[in-house]
PDB file of C-alpha atoms in Angstrom:
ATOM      1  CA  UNK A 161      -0.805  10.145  13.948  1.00  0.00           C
ATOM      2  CA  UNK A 162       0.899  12.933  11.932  1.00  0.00           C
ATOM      3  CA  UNK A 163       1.019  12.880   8.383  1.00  0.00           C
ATOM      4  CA  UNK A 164       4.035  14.708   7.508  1.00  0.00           C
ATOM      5  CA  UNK A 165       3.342  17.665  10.526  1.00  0.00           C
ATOM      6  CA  UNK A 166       0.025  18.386   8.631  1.00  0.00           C
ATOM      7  CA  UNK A 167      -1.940  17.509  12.005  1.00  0.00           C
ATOM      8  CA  UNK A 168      -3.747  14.121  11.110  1.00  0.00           C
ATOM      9  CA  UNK A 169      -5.649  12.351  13.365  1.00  0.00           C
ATOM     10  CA  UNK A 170      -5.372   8.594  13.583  1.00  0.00           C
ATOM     11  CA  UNK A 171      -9.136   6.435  14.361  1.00  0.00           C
ATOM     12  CA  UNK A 172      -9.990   3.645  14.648  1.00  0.00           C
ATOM     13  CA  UNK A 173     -10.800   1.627  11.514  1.00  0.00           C
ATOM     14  CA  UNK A 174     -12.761  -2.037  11.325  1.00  0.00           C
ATOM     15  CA  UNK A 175     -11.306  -4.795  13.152  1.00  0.00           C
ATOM     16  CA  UNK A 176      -8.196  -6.074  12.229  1.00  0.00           C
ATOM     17  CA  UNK A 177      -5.707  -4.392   9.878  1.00  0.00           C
ATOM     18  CA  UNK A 178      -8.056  -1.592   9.055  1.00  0.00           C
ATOM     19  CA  UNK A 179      -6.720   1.735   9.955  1.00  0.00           C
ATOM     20  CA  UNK A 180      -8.783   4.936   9.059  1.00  0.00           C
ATOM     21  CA  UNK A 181      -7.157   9.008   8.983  1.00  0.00           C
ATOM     22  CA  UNK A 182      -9.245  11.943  10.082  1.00  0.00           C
ATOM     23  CA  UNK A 183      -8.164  14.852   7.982  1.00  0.00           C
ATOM     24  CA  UNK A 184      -9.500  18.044   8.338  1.00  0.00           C
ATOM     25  CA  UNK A 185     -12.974  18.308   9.711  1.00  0.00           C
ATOM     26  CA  UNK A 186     -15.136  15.575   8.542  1.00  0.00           C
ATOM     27  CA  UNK A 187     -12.244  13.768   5.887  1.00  0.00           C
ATOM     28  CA  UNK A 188     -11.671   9.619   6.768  1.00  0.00           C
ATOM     29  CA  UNK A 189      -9.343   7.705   4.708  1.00  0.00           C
ATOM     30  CA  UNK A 190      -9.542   3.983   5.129  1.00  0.00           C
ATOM     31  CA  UNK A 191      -6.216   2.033   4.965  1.00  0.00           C
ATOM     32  CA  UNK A 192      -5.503  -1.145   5.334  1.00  0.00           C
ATOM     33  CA  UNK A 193      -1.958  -3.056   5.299  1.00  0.00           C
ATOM     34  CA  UNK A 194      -2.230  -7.164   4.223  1.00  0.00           C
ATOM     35  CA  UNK A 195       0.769  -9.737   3.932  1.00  0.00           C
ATOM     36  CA  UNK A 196      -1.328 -11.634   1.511  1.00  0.00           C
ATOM     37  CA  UNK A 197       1.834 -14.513   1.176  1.00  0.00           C
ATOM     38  CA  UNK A 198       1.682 -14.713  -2.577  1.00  0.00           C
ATOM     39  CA  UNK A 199      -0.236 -13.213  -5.882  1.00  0.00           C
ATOM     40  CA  UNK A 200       0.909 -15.415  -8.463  1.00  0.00           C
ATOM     41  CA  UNK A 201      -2.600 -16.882  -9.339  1.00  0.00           C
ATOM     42  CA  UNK A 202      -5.165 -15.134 -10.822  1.00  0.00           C
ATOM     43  CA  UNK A 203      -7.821 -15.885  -8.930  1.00  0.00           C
ATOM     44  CA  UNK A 204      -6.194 -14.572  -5.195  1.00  0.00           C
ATOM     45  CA  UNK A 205      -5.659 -11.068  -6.750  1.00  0.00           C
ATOM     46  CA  UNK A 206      -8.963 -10.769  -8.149  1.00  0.00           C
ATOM     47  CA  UNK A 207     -10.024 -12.330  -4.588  1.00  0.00           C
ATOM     48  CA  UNK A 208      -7.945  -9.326  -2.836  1.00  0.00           C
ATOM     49  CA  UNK A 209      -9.158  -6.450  -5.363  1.00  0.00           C
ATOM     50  CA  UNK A 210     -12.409  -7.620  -5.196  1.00  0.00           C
ATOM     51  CA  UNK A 211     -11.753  -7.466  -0.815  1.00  0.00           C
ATOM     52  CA  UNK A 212     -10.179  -4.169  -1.367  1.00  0.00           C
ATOM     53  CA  UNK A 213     -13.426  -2.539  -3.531  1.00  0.00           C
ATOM     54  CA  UNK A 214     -16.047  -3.882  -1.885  1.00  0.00           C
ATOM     55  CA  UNK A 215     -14.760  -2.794   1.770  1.00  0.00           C
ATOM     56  CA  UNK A 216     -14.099   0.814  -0.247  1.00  0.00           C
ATOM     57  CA  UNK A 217     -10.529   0.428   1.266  1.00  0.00           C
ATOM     58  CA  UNK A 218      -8.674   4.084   0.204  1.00  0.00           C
ATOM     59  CA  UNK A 219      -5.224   3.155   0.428  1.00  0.00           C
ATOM     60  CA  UNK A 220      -3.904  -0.889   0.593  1.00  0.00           C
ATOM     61  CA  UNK A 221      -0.409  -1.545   1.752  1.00  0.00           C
ATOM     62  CA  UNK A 222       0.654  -4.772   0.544  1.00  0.00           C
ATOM     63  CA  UNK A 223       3.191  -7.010   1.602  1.00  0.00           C
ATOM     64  CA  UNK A 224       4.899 -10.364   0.515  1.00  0.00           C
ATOM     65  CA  UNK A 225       3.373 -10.144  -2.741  1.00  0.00           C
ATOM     66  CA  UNK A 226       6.045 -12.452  -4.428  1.00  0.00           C
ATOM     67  CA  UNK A 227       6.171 -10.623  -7.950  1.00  0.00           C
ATOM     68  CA  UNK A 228       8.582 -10.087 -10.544  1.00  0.00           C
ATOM     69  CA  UNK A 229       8.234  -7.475 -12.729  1.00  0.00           C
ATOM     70  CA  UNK A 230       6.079  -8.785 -15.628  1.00  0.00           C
ATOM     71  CA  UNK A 231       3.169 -10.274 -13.009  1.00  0.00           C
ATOM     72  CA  UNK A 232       3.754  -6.393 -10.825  1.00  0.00           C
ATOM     73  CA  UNK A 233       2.963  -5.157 -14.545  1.00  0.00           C
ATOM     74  CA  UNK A 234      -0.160  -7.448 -14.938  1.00  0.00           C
ATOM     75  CA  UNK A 235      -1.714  -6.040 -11.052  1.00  0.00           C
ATOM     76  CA  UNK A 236      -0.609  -2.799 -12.361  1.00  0.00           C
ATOM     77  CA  UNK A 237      -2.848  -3.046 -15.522  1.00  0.00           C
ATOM     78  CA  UNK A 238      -5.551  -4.568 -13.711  1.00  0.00           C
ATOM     79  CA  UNK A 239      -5.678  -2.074 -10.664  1.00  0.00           C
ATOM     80  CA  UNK A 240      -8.086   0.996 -11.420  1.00  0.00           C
ATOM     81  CA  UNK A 241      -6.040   3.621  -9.726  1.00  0.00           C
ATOM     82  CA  UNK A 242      -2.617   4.187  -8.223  1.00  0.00           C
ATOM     83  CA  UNK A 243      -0.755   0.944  -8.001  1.00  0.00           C
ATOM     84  CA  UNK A 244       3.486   0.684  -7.156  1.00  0.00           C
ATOM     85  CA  UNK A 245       5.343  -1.763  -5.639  1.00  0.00           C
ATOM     86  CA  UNK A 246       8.548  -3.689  -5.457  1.00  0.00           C
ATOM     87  CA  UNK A 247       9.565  -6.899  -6.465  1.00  0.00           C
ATOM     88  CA  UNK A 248      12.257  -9.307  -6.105  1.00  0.00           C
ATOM     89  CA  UNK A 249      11.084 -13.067  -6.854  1.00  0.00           C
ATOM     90  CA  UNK A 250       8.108 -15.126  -7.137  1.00  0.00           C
ATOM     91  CA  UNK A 251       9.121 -17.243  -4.089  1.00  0.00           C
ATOM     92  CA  UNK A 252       9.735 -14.096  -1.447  1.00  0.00           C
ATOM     93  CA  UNK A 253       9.646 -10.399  -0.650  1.00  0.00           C
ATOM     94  CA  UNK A 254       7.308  -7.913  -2.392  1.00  0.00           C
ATOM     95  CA  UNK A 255       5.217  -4.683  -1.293  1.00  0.00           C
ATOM     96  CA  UNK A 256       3.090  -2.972  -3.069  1.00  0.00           C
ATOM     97  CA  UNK A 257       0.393   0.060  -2.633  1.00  0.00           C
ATOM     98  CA  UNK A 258      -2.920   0.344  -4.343  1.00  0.00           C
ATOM     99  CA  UNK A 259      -4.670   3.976  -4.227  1.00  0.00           C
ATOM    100  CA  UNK A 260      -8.296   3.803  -4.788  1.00  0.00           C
ATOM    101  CA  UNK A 261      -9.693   5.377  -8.024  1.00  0.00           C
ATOM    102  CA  UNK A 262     -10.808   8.783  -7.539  1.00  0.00           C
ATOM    103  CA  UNK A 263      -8.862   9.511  -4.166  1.00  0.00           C
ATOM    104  CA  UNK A 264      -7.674  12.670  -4.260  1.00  0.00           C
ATOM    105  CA  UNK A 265      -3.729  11.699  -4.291  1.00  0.00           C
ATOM    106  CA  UNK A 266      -0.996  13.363  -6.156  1.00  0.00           C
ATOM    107  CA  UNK A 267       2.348  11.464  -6.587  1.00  0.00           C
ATOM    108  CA  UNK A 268       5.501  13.258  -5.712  1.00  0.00           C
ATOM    109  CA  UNK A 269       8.161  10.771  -5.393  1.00  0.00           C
ATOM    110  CA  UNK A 270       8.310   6.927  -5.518  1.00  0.00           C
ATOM    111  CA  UNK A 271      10.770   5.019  -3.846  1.00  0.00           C
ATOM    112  CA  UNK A 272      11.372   1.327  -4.782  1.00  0.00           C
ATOM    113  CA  UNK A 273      13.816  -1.274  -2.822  1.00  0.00           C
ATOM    114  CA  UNK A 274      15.675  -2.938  -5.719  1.00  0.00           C
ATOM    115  CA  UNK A 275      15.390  -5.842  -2.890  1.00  0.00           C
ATOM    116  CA  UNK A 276      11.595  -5.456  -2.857  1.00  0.00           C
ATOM    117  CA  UNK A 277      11.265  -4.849   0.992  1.00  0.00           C
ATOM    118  CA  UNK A 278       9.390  -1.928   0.698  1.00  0.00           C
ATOM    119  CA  UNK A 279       8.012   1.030  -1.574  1.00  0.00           C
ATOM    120  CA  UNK A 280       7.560   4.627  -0.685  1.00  0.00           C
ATOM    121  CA  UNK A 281       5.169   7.651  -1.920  1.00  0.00           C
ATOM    122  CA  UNK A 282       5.306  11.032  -1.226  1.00  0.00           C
ATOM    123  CA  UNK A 283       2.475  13.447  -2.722  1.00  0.00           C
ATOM    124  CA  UNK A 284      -0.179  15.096  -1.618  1.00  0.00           C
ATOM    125  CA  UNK A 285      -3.370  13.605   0.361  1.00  0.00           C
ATOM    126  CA  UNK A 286      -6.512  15.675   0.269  1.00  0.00           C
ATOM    127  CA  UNK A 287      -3.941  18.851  -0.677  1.00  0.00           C
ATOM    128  CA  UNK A 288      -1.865  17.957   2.595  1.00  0.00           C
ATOM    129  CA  UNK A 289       1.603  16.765   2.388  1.00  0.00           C
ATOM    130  CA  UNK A 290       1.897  12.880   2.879  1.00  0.00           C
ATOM    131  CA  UNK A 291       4.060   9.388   2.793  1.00  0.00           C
ATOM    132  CA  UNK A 292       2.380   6.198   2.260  1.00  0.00           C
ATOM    133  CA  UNK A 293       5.460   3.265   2.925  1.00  0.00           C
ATOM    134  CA  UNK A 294       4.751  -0.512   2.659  1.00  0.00           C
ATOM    135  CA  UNK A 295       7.185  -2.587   4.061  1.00  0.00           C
ATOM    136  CA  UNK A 296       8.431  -6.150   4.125  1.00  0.00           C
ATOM    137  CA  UNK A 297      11.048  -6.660   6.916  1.00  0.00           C
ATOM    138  CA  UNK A 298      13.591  -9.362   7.136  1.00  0.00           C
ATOM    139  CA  UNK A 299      12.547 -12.326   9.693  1.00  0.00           C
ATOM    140  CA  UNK A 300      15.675 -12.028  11.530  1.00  0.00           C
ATOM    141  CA  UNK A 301      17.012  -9.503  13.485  1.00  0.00           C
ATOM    142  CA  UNK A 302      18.474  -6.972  11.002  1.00  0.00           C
ATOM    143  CA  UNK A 303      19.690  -3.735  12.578  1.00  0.00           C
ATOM    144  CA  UNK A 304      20.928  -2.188   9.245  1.00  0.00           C
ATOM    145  CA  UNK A 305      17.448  -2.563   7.171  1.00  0.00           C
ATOM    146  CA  UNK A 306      15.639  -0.588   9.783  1.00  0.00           C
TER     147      UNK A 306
END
């Protein structure tokens, strides 16, 4: 896998969803990408932050989150690091991404879906050009989102 030309290598990560990057010589950055169906309680997104910390996941792509704006505030304030998303209701749609503390990320550009189907960051990864996109598809066969 390329990130943006700049000659990353995609490895294998844990089982699952995990997904790790080899940059540069000896670099890995862990990602992993969870439809968690829902973080309007309290307890499910200290559940997933405490999943997300203790597996020292780097970057979390998040989808069907089901937040408006004041709860995506709330995970915002509680997140220690990067955190956008986008958010539509508290019933469907939703992506967010979380950017562990400390990673060396720089933020470029954010694109949000006013439809909350997906968000998109461009910066810099490890001083190498980079997009990080979480998305949400529709469940039908929708030529025009993709």
């Amino acid at each position: 896998m390329e990130l943006d030309g700049g000659g990353g290598r995609f490895c294998s990560g844990m089982p699952g969803n995990d997904v790790g990057w080899m940059l540069g010589a000896m670099t890995a950055v862990s990602c992993l990408t969870w439809n968690v169906r829902g973080l309007n309680d309290q307890r499910k997104v200290r559940h997933v932050s405490a999943y997300i910390q203790r597996h020292r996941i780097d970057v979390c792509l998040l989808q069907e989150t089901h937040l408006e704006a004041q709860t995506m505030k709330r995970l915002r304030a509680g997140w220690i690091g990067v955190c956008h998303g986008a958010v539509f209701s508290r019933y469907a749609r939703g992506v967010a991404i979380l950017l562990r503390k400390g990673l060396q990320w720089r933020t470029h550009r954010v694109i949000v879906d006013p439809n909350g189907r997906y968000v998109l960051l461009g910066g810099t990864l490890l001083d190498r050009p980079c997009r990080l996109v979480s998305v949400y598809g529709p469940n039908v066969d929708d030529p025009g989102f993709f």
